[in-house]
Amino acid sequence: KAGVTQTPRYLIKTRGQQVTLSCSPISGHRSVSWYQQTPGQGLQFLFEYFSETQRNKGNFPGRFSGRQFSNSRSEMNVSTLELGDSALYLCASSATGESTDTQYFGPGTRLTVL
Amino acid sequence: AQSVTQPDIHITVSEGASLELRCNYSYGATPYLFWYVQSPGQGLQLLLKYFSGDTLVQGIKGFEAEFKRSQSSFNLRKPSVHWSDAAEYFCAVGARGGYQKVTFGTGTKLQVIP
């Protein structure tokens, strides 16, 4: 079974631009979560989508948004990029999104904002 | 609020030696506990998890962890470390209801020397 894939793997943007990251979950998984990982803040939950609906949201500004398509693929968008948005963005999928359900992570997208 | 502490930022062990990575948590009720491993350039992989029952949990790659309620700890152990175990290890604490409720520790970076 193919794992979670994320594209692109690396991105370089400048302040003020916007960016879209993509995540393809494991086949059959309906829950997709996004995380931001930085050396200073560690791993922080952004949001979770389940069956095309945002079910949970972390404490991030509205510049961070996402969506999920009918095939469970998900995209994350960051508008008006700031230097502090430089991070590794991880996507994870699970069958149900419940904490007892194993979550599988993708390799991440490394975003650098100049 | 729940929290998790990994007191060791960096640990170095010799190949073949035993390993113990410390994790302390703060949570009001019986927590859900997780250990993940992240290799360079990769996403997180679940090593093991504890929800209830037997306090000694066996995971993948020869790892185990023991839940000690009296000490609020969930330390990760391996009897004999291999060079391929060099990675960063994250402890996480959560609750029923979804991964938005999971808090990750700041990680322990493991170096393995020949």
mmCIF file of N, CA, C and O in Angstrom, chain A residues 34 45-49 54-66, chain B residues 99-101:
data_model
loop_
_atom_site.group_PDB
_atom_site.id
_atom_site.type_symbol
_atom_site.label_atom_id
_atom_site.label_comp_id
_atom_site.label_asym_id
_atom_site.label_seq_id
_atom_site.Cartn_x
_atom_site.Cartn_y
_atom_site.Cartn_z
ATOM 1 N N TRP A 34 -2.837 18.279 9.191
ATOM 2 C CA TRP A 34 -1.645 19.039 8.821
ATOM 3 C C TRP A 34 -0.962 19.556 10.074
ATOM 4 O O TRP A 34 -1.633 19.976 11.033
ATOM 5 N N PHE A 45 -0.220 21.341 15.644
ATOM 6 C CA PHE A 45 -1.381 20.929 14.852
ATOM 7 C C PHE A 45 -1.991 22.144 14.148
ATOM 8 O O PHE A 45 -2.272 23.162 14.784
ATOM 9 N N LEU A 46 -2.191 22.022 12.847
ATOM 10 C CA LEU A 46 -2.808 23.100 12.073
ATOM 11 C C LEU A 46 -4.309 22.879 11.940
ATOM 12 O O LEU A 46 -5.115 23.693 12.358
ATOM 13 N N PHE A 47 -4.693 21.805 11.275
ATOM 14 C CA PHE A 47 -6.103 21.456 11.117
ATOM 15 C C PHE A 47 -6.246 20.030 10.628
ATOM 16 O O PHE A 47 -5.279 19.403 10.200
ATOM 17 N N GLU A 48 -7.491 19.550 10.730
ATOM 18 C CA GLU A 48 -7.814 18.207 10.280
ATOM 19 C C GLU A 48 -9.039 18.256 9.385
ATOM 20 O O GLU A 48 -9.997 18.989 9.672
ATOM 21 N N TYR A 49 -8.990 17.504 8.319
ATOM 22 C CA TYR A 49 -10.130 17.367 7.421
ATOM 23 C C TYR A 49 -10.606 15.926 7.413
ATOM 24 O O TYR A 49 -9.789 14.990 7.471
ATOM 25 N N GLN A 54 -13.636 20.522 7.317
ATOM 26 C CA GLN A 54 -12.658 20.799 8.374
ATOM 27 C C GLN A 54 -13.296 20.450 9.702
ATOM 28 O O GLN A 54 -14.274 21.082 10.121
ATOM 29 N N ARG A 55 -12.722 19.509 10.392
ATOM 30 C CA ARG A 55 -13.330 19.012 11.619
ATOM 31 C C ARG A 55 -12.682 19.632 12.858
ATOM 32 O O ARG A 55 -13.342 19.814 13.875
ATOM 33 N N ASN A 56 -11.387 19.915 12.764
ATOM 34 C CA ASN A 56 -10.670 20.493 13.897
ATOM 35 C C ASN A 56 -9.657 21.508 13.391
ATOM 36 O O ASN A 56 -9.125 21.368 12.280
ATOM 37 N N LYS A 57 -9.384 22.488 14.212
ATOM 38 C CA LYS A 57 -8.461 23.544 13.812
ATOM 39 C C LYS A 57 -7.569 23.893 14.977
ATOM 40 O O LYS A 57 -8.035 24.003 16.118
ATOM 41 N N GLY A 58 -6.290 24.102 14.698
ATOM 42 C CA GLY A 58 -5.348 24.526 15.720
ATOM 43 C C GLY A 58 -5.329 26.032 15.839
ATOM 44 O O GLY A 58 -6.115 26.742 15.217
ATOM 45 N N ASN A 59 -4.388 26.517 16.618
ATOM 46 C CA ASN A 59 -4.323 27.942 16.918
ATOM 47 C C ASN A 59 -3.391 28.663 15.945
ATOM 48 O O ASN A 59 -2.309 29.100 16.315
ATOM 49 N N PHE A 60 -3.815 28.787 14.721
ATOM 50 C CA PHE A 60 -3.044 29.472 13.689
ATOM 51 C C PHE A 60 -3.908 30.554 13.064
ATOM 52 O O PHE A 60 -5.138 30.448 13.051
ATOM 53 N N PRO A 61 -3.259 31.599 12.533
ATOM 54 C CA PRO A 61 -4.052 32.682 11.924
ATOM 55 C C PRO A 61 -4.778 32.227 10.663
ATOM 56 O O PRO A 61 -4.471 31.196 10.079
ATOM 57 N N GLY A 62 -5.724 33.046 10.252
ATOM 58 C CA GLY A 62 -6.552 32.726 9.096
ATOM 59 C C GLY A 62 -5.800 32.641 7.785
ATOM 60 O O GLY A 62 -6.362 32.172 6.780
ATOM 61 N N ARG A 63 -4.534 33.097 7.785
ATOM 62 C CA ARG A 63 -3.725 32.981 6.563
ATOM 63 C C ARG A 63 -3.506 31.502 6.186
ATOM 64 O O ARG A 63 -3.188 31.191 5.051
ATOM 65 N N PHE A 64 -3.653 30.655 7.175
ATOM 66 C CA PHE A 64 -3.496 29.225 6.950
ATOM 67 C C PHE A 64 -4.875 28.612 6.691
ATOM 68 O O PHE A 64 -5.773 28.736 7.532
ATOM 69 N N SER A 65 -5.023 28.000 5.559
ATOM 70 C CA SER A 65 -6.308 27.389 5.236
ATOM 71 C C SER A 65 -6.064 26.074 4.503
ATOM 72 O O SER A 65 -4.939 25.777 4.089
ATOM 73 N N GLY A 66 -7.114 25.335 4.339
ATOM 74 C CA GLY A 66 -6.963 24.058 3.647
ATOM 75 C C GLY A 66 -8.272 23.618 3.050
ATOM 76 O O GLY A 66 -9.313 24.281 3.192
ATOM 77 N N TYR B 99 -6.644 13.672 16.972
ATOM 78 C CA TYR B 99 -5.243 14.074 17.063
ATOM 79 C C TYR B 99 -5.063 15.566 17.324
ATOM 80 O O TYR B 99 -3.963 16.009 17.628
ATOM 81 N N GLN B 100 -6.099 16.343 17.219
ATOM 82 C CA GLN B 100 -5.972 17.747 17.586
ATOM 83 C C GLN B 100 -5.704 17.893 19.079
ATOM 84 O O GLN B 100 -5.258 18.939 19.533
ATOM 85 N N LYS B 101 -5.945 16.843 19.817
ATOM 86 C CA LYS B 101 -5.723 16.878 21.262
ATOM 87 C C LYS B 101 -4.365 16.308 21.659
ATOM 88 O O LYS B 101 -4.091 16.150 22.839
#
